[in-house]
GROMACS .gro file of N, CA and C in nm:
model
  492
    1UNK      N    1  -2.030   2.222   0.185
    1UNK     CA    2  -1.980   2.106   0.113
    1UNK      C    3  -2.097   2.035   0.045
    2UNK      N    4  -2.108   1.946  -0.092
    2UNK     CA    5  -2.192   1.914  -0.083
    2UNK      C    6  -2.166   1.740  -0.062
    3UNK      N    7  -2.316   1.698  -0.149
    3UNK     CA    8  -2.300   1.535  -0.093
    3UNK      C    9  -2.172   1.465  -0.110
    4UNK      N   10  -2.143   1.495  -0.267
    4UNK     CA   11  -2.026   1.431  -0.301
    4UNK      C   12  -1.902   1.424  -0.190
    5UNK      N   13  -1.891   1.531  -0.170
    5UNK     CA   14  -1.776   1.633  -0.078
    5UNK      C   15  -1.834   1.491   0.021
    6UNK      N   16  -1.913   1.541   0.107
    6UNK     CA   17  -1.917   1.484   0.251
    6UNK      C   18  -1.902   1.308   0.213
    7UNK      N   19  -1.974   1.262   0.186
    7UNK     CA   20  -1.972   1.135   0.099
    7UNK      C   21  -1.793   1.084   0.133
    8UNK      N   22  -1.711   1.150   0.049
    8UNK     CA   23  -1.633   1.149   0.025
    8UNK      C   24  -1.545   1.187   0.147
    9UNK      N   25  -1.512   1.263   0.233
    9UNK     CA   26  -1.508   1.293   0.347
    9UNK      C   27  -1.496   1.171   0.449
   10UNK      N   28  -1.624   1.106   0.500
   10UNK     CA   29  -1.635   1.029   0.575
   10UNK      C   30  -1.567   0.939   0.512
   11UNK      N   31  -1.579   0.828   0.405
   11UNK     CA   32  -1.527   0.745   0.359
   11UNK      C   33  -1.333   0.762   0.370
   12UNK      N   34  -1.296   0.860   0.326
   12UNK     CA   35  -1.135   0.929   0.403
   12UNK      C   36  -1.114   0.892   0.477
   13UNK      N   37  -1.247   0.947   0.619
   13UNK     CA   38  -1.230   0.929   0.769
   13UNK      C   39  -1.211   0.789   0.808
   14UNK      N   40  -1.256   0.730   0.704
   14UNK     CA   41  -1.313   0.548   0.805
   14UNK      C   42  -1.210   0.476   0.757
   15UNK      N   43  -1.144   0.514   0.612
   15UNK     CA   44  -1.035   0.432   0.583
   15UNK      C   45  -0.890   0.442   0.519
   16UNK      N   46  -0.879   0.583   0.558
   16UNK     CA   47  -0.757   0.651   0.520
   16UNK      C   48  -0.620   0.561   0.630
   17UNK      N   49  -0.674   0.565   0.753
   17UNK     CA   50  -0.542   0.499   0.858
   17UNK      C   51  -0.528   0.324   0.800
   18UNK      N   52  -0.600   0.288   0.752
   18UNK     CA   53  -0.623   0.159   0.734
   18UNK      C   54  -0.485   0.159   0.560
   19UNK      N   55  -0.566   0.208   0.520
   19UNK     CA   56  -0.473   0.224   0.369
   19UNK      C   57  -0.339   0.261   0.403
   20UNK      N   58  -0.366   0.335   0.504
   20UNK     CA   59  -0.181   0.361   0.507
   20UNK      C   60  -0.085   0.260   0.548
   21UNK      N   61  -0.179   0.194   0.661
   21UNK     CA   62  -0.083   0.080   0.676
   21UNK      C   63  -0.099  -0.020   0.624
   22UNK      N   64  -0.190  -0.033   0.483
   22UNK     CA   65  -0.132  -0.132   0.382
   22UNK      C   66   0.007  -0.067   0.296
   23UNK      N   67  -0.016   0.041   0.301
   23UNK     CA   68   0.091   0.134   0.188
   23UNK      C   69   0.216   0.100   0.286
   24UNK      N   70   0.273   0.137   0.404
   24UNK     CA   71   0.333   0.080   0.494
   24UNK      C   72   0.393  -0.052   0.520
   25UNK      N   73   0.325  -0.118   0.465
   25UNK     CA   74   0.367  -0.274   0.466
   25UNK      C   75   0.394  -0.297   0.295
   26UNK      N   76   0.339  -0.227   0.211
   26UNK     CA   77   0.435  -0.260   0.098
   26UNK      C   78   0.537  -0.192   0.098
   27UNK      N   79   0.595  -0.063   0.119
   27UNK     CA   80   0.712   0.016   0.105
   27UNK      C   81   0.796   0.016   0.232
   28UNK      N   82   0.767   0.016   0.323
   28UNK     CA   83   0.811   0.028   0.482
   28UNK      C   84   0.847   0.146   0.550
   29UNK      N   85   0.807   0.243   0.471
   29UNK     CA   86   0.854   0.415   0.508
   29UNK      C   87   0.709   0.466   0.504
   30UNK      N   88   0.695   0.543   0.652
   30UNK     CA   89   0.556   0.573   0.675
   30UNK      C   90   0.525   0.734   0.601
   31UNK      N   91   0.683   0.771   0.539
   31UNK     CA   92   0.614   0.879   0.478
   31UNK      C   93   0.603   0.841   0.335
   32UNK      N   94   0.680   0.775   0.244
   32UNK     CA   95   0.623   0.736   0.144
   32UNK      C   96   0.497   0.675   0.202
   33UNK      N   97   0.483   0.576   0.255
   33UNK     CA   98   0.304   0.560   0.270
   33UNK      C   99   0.219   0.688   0.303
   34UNK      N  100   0.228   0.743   0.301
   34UNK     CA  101   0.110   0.840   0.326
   34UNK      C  102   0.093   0.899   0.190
   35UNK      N  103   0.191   0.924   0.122
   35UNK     CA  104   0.240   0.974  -0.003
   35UNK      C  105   0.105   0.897  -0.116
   36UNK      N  106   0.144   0.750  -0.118
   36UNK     CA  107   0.047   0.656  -0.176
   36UNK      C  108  -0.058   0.643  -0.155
   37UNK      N  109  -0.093   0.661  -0.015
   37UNK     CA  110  -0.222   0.724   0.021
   37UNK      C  111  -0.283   0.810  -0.023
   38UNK      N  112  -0.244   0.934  -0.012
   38UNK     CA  113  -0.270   1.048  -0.023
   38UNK      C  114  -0.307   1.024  -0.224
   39UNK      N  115  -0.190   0.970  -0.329
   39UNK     CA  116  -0.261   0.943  -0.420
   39UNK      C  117  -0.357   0.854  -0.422
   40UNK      N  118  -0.366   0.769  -0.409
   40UNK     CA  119  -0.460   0.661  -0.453
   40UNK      C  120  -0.597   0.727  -0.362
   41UNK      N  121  -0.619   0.825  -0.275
   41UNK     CA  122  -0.711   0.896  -0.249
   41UNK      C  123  -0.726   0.993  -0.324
   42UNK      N  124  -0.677   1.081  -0.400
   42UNK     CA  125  -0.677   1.166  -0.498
   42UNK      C  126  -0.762   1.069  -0.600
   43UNK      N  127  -0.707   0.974  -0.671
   43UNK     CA  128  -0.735   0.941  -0.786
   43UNK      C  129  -0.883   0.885  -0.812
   44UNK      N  130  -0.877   0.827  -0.629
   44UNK     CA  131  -1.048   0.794  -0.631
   44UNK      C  132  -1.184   0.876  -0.601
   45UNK      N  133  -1.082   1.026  -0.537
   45UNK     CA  134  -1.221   1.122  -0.547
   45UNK      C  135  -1.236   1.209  -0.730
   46UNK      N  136  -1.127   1.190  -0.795
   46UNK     CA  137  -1.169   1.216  -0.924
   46UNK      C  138  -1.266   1.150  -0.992
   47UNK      N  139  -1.307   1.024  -0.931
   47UNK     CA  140  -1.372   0.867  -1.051
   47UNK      C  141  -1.495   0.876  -0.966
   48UNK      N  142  -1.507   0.946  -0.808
   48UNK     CA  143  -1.588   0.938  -0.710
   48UNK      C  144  -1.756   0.913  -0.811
   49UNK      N  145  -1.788   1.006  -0.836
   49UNK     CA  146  -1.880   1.017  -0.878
   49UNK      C  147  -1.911   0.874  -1.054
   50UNK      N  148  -1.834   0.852  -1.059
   50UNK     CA  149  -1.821   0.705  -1.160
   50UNK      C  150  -1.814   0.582  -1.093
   51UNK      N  151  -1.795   0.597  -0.970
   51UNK     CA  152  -1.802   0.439  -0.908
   51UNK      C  153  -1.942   0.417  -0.873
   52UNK      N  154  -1.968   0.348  -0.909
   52UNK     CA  155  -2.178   0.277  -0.922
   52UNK      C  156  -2.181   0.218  -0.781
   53UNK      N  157  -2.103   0.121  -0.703
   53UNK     CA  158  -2.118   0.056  -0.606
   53UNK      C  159  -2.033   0.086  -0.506
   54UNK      N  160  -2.100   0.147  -0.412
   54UNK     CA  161  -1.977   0.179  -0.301
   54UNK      C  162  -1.941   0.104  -0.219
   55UNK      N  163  -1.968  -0.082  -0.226
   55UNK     CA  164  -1.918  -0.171  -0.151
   55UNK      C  165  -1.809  -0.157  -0.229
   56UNK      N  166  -1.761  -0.187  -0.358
   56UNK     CA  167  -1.658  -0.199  -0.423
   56UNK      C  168  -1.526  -0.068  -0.448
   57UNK      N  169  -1.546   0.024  -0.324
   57UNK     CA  170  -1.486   0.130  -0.279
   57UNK      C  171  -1.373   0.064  -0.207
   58UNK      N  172  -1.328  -0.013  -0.142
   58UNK     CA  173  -1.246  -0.066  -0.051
   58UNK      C  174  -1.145  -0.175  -0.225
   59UNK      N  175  -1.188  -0.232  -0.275
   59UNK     CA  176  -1.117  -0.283  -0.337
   59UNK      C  177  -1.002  -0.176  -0.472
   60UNK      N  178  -1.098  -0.122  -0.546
   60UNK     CA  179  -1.041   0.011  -0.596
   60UNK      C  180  -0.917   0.087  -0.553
   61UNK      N  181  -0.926   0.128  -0.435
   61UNK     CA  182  -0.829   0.187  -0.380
   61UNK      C  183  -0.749   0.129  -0.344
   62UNK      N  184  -0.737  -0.003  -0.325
   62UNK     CA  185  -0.616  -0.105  -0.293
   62UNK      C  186  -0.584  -0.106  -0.409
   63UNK      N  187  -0.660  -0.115  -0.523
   63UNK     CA  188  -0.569  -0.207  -0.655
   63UNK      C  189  -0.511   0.004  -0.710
   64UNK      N  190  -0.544   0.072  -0.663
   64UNK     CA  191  -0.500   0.206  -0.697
   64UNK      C  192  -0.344   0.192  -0.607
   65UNK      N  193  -0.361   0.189  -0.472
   65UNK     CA  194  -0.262   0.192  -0.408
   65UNK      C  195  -0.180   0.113  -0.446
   66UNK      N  196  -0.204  -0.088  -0.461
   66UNK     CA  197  -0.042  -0.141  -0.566
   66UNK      C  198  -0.056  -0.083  -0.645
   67UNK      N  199  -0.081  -0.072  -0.752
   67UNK     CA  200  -0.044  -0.001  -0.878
   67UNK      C  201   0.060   0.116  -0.835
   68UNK      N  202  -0.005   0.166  -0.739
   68UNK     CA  203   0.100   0.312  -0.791
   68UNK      C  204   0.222   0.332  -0.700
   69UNK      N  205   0.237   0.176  -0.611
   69UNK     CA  206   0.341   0.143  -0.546
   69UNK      C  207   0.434   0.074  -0.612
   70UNK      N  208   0.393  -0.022  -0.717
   70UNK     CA  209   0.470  -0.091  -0.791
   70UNK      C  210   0.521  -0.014  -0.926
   71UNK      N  211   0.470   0.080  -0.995
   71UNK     CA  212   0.475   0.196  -1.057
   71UNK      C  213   0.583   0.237  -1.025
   72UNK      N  214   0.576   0.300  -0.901
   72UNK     CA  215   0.688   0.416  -0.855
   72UNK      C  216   0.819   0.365  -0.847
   73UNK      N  217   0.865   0.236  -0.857
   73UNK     CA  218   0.971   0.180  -0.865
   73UNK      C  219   1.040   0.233  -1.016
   74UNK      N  220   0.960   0.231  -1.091
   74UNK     CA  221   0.980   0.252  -1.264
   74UNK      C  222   0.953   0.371  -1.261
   75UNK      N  223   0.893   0.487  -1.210
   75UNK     CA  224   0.949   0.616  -1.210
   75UNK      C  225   1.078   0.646  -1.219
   76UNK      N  226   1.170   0.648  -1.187
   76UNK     CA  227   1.304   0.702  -1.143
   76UNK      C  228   1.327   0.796  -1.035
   77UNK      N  229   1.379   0.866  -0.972
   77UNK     CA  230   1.423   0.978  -0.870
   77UNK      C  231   1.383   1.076  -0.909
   78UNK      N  232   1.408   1.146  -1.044
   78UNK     CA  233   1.356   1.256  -1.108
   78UNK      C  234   1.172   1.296  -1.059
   79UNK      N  235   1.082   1.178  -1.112
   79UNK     CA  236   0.944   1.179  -1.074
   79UNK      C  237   0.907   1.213  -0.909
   80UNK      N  238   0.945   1.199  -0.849
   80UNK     CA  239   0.933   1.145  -0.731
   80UNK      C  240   0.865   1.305  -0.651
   81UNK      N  241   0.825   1.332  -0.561
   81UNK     CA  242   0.748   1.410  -0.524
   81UNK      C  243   0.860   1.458  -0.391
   82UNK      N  244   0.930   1.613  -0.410
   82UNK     CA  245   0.982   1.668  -0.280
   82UNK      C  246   0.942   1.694  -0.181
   83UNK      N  247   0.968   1.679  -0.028
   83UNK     CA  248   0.942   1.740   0.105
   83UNK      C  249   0.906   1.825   0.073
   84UNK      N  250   0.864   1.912   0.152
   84UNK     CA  251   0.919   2.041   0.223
   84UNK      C  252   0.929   2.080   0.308
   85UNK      N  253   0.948   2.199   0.341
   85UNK     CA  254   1.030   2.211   0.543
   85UNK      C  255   0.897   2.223   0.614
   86UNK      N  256   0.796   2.257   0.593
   86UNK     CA  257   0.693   2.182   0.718
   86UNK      C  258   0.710   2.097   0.731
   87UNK      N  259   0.694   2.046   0.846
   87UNK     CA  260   0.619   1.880   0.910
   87UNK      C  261   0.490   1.898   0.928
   88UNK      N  262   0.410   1.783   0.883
   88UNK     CA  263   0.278   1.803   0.932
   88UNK      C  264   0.278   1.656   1.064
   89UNK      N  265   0.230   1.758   1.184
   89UNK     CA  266   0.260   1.742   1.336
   89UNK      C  267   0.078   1.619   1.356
   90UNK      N  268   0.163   1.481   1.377
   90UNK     CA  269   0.061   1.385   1.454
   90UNK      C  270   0.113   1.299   1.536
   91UNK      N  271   0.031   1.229   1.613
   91UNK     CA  272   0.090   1.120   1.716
   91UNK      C  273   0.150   1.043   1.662
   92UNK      N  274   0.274   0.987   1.730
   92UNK     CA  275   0.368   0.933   1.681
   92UNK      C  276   0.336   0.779   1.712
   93UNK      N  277   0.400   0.691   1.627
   93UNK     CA  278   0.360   0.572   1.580
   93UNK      C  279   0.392   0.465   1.687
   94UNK      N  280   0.303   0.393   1.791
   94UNK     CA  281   0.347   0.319   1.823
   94UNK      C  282   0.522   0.210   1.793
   95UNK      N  283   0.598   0.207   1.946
   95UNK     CA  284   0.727   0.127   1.903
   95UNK      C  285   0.700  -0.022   1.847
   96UNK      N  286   0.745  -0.052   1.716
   96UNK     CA  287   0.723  -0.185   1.720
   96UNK      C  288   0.820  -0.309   1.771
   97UNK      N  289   0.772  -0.410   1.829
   97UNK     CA  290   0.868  -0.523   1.840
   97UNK      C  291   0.956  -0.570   1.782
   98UNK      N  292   1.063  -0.619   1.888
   98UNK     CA  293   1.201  -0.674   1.742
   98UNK      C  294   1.132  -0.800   1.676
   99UNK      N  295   1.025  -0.881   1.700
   99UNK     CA  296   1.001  -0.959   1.582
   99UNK      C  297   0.940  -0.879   1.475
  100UNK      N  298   0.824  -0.777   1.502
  100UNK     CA  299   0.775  -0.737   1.407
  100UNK      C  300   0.884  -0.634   1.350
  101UNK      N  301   0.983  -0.583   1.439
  101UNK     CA  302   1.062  -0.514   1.310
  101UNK      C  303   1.230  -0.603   1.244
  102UNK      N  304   1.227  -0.728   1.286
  102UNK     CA  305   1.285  -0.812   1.187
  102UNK      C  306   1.196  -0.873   1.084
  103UNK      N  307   1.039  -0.855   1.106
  103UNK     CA  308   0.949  -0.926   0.951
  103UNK      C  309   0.939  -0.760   0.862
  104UNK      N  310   0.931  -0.660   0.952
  104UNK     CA  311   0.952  -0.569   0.860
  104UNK      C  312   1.062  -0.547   0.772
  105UNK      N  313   1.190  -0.567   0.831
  105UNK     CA  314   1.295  -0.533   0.734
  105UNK      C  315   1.317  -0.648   0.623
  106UNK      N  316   1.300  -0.784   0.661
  106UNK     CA  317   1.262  -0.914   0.552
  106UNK      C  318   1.182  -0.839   0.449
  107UNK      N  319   1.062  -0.793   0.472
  107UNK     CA  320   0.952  -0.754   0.392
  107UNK      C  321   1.000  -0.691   0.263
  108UNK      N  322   1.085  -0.554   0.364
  108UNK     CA  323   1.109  -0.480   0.263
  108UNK      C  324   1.223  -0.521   0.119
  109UNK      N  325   1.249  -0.652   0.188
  109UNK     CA  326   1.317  -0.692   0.089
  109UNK      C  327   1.278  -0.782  -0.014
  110UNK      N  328   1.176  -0.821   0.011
  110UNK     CA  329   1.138  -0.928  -0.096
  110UNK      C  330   1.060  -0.808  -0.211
  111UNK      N  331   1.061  -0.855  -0.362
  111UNK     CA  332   1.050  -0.812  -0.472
  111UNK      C  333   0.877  -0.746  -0.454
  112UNK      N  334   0.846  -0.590  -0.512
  112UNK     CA  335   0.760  -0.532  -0.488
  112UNK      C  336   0.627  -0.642  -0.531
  113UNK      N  337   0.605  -0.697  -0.639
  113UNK     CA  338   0.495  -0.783  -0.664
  113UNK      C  339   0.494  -0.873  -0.551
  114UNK      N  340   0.616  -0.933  -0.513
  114UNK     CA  341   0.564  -1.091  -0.424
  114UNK      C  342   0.548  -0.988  -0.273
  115UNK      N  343   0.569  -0.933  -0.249
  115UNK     CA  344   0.547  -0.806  -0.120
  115UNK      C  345   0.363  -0.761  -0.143
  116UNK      N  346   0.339  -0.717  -0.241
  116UNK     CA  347   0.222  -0.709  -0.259
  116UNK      C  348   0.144  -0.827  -0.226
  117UNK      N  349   0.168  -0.892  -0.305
  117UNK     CA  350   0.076  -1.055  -0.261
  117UNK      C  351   0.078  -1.048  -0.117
  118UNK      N  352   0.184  -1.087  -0.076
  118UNK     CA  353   0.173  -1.113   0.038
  118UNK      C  354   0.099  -1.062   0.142
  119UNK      N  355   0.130  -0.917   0.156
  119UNK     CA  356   0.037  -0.778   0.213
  119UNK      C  357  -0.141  -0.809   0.180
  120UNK      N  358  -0.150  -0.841   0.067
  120UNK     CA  359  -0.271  -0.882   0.068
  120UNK      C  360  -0.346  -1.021   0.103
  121UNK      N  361  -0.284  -1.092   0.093
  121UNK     CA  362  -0.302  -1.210   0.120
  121UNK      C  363  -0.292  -1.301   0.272
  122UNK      N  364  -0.187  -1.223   0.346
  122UNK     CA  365  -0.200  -1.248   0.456
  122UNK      C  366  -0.198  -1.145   0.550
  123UNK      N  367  -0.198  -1.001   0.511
  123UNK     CA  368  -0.179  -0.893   0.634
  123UNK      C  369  -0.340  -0.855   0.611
  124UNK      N  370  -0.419  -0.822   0.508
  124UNK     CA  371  -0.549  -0.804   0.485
  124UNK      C  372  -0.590  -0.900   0.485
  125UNK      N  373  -0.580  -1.044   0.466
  125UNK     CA  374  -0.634  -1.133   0.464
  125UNK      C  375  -0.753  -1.153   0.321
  126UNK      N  376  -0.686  -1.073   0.203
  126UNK     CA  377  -0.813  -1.133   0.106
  126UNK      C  378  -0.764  -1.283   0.049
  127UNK      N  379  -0.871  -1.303  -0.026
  127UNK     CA  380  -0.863  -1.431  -0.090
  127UNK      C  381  -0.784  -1.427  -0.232
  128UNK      N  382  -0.769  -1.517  -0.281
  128UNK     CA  383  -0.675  -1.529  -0.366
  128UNK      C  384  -0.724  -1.479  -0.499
  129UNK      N  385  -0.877  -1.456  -0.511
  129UNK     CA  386  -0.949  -1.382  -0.603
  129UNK      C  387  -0.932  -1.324  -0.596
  130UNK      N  388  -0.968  -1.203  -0.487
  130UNK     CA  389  -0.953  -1.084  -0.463
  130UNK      C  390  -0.835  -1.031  -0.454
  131UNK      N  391  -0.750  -1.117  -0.438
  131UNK     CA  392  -0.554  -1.071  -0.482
  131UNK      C  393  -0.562  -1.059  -0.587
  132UNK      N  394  -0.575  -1.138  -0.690
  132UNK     CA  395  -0.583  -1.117  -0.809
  132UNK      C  396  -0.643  -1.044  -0.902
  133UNK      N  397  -0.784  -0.966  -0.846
  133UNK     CA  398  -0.861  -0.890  -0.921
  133UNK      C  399  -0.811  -0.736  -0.828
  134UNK      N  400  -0.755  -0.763  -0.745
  134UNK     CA  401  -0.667  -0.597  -0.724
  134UNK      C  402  -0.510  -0.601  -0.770
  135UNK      N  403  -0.438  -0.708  -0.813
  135UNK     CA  404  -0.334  -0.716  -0.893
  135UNK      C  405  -0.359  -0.724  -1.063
  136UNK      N  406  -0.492  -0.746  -1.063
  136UNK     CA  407  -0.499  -0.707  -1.225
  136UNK      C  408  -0.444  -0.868  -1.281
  137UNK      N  409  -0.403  -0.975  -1.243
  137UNK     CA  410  -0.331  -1.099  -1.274
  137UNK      C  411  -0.405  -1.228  -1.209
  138UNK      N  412  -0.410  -1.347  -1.277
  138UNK     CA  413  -0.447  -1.491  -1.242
  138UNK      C  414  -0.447  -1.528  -1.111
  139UNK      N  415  -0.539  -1.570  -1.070
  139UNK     CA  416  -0.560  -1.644  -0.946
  139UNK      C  417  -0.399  -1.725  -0.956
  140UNK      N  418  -0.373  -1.797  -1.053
  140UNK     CA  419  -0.184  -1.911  -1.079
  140UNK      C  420  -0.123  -1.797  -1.012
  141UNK      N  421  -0.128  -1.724  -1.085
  141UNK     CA  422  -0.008  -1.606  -1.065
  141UNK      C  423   0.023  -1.562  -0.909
  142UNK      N  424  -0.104  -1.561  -0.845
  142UNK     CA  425  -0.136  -1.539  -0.714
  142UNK      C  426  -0.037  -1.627  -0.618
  143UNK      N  427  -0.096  -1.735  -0.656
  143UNK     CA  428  -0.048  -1.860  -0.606
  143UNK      C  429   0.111  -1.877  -0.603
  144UNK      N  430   0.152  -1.850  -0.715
  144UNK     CA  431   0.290  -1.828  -0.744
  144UNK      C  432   0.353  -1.739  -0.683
  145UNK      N  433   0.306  -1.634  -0.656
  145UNK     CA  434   0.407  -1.505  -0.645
  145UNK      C  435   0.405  -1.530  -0.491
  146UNK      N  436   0.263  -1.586  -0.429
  146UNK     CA  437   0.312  -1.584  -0.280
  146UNK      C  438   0.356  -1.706  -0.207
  147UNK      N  439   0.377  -1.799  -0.222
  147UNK     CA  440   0.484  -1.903  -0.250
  147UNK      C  441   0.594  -1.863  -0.229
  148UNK      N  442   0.612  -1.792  -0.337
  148UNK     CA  443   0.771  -1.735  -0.383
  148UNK      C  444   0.781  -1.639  -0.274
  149UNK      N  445   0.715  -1.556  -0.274
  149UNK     CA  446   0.752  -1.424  -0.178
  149UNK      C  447   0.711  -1.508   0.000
  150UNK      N  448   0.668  -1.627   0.021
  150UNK     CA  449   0.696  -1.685   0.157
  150UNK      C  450   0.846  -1.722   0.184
  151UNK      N  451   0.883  -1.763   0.041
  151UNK     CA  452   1.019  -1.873   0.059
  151UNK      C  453   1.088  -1.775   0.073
  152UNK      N  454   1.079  -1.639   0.016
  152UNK     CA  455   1.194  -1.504   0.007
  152UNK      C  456   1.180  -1.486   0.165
  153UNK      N  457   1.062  -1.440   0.213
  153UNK     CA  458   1.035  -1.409   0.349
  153UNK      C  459   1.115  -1.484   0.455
  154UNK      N  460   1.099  -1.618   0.449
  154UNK     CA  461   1.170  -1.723   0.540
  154UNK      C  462   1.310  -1.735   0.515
  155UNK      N  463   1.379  -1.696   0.403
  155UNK     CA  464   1.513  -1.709   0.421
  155UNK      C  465   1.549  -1.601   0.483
  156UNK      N  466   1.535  -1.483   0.428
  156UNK     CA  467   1.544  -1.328   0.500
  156UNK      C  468   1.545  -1.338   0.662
  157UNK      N  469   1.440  -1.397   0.669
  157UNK     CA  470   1.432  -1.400   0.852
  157UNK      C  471   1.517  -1.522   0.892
  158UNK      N  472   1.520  -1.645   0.866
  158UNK     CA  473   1.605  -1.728   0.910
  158UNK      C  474   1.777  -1.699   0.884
  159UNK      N  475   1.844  -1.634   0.750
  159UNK     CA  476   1.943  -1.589   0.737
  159UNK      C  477   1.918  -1.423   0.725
  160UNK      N  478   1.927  -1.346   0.813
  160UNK     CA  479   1.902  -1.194   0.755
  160UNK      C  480   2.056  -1.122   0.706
  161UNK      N  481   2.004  -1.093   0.578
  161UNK     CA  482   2.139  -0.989   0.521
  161UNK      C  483   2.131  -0.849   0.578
  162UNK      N  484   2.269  -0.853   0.658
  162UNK     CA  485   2.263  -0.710   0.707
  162UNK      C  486   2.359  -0.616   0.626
  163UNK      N  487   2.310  -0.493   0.616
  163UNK     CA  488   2.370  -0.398   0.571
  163UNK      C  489   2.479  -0.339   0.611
  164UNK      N  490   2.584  -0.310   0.514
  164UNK     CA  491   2.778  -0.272   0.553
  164UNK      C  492   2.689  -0.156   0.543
   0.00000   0.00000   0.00000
């Protein structure tokens, strides 16, 4: 392998589980998250060798991963990438709690942008800059969308719409 390769490799290793469960908390299906993973890791070992600063490796791949989560909504069904009959065989995912899986199913309902904010803003904990310079949009905008996507959050959980 060479540097690039290994380089590239470890960096996978250290933050591939981490990305997924941001991808996870925007979509709520752990195999579409891996899916988004799996691109937004593709797309950044193509540029690998174009990224100048590898502190700024962790932000990239987040603003790769929304993008191509909020994207895929505007794909259609047609785009969309098929199974196939393997499974690829790993430890299975810790059970989560009925609070954490009543904020999950809220989640999945609030609108993919204010879901994003949010995911970033309070499940990663960046700042409202750094929301904004991996959403590509205004610090306002920031401000706005997660606001909005709290007030979506809190009705969801205080009234939850359940599914006929």
């Amino acid at each position: 392998m060479s540097d690039r390769d290994n380089a590239f490799a470890e960096y996978f290793a250290a933050r591939s589980s981490a990305m997924r469960a941001t991808a996870f908390l925007l979509c709520g299906d752990w195999h579409r998250a891996e899916d988004l993973t799996q691109n937004a890791f593709t797309k950044l070992y193509l540029r690998w060798n174009r990224v100048q600063r590898h502190e700024s490796l962790d932000p990239y791949l987040r603003k790769v991963l929304i993008s191509s989560f909020i994207d895929e909504g505007r794909w259609g069904w047609w785009k969309r990438e098929r199974p196939h009959d393997t499974r690829i065989e790993r430890a299975a995912d810790p059970e989560p709690t009925e609070d954490r899986v009543t904020l999950m199913r809220a989640l999945a309902q609030v609108p993919p942008r204010q879901r994003a904010v949010l995911v970033l803003r309070y499940w990663l904990d960046l700042s409202v800059e750094e929301t904004a310079a991996a959403l590509g949009c205004t610090a306002g905008t920031v401000k706005s969308q997660a606001a909005r996507g709290l007030e979506t959050l809190r009705t969801l959980v205080v009234h939850p719409v359940t599914a006929d």
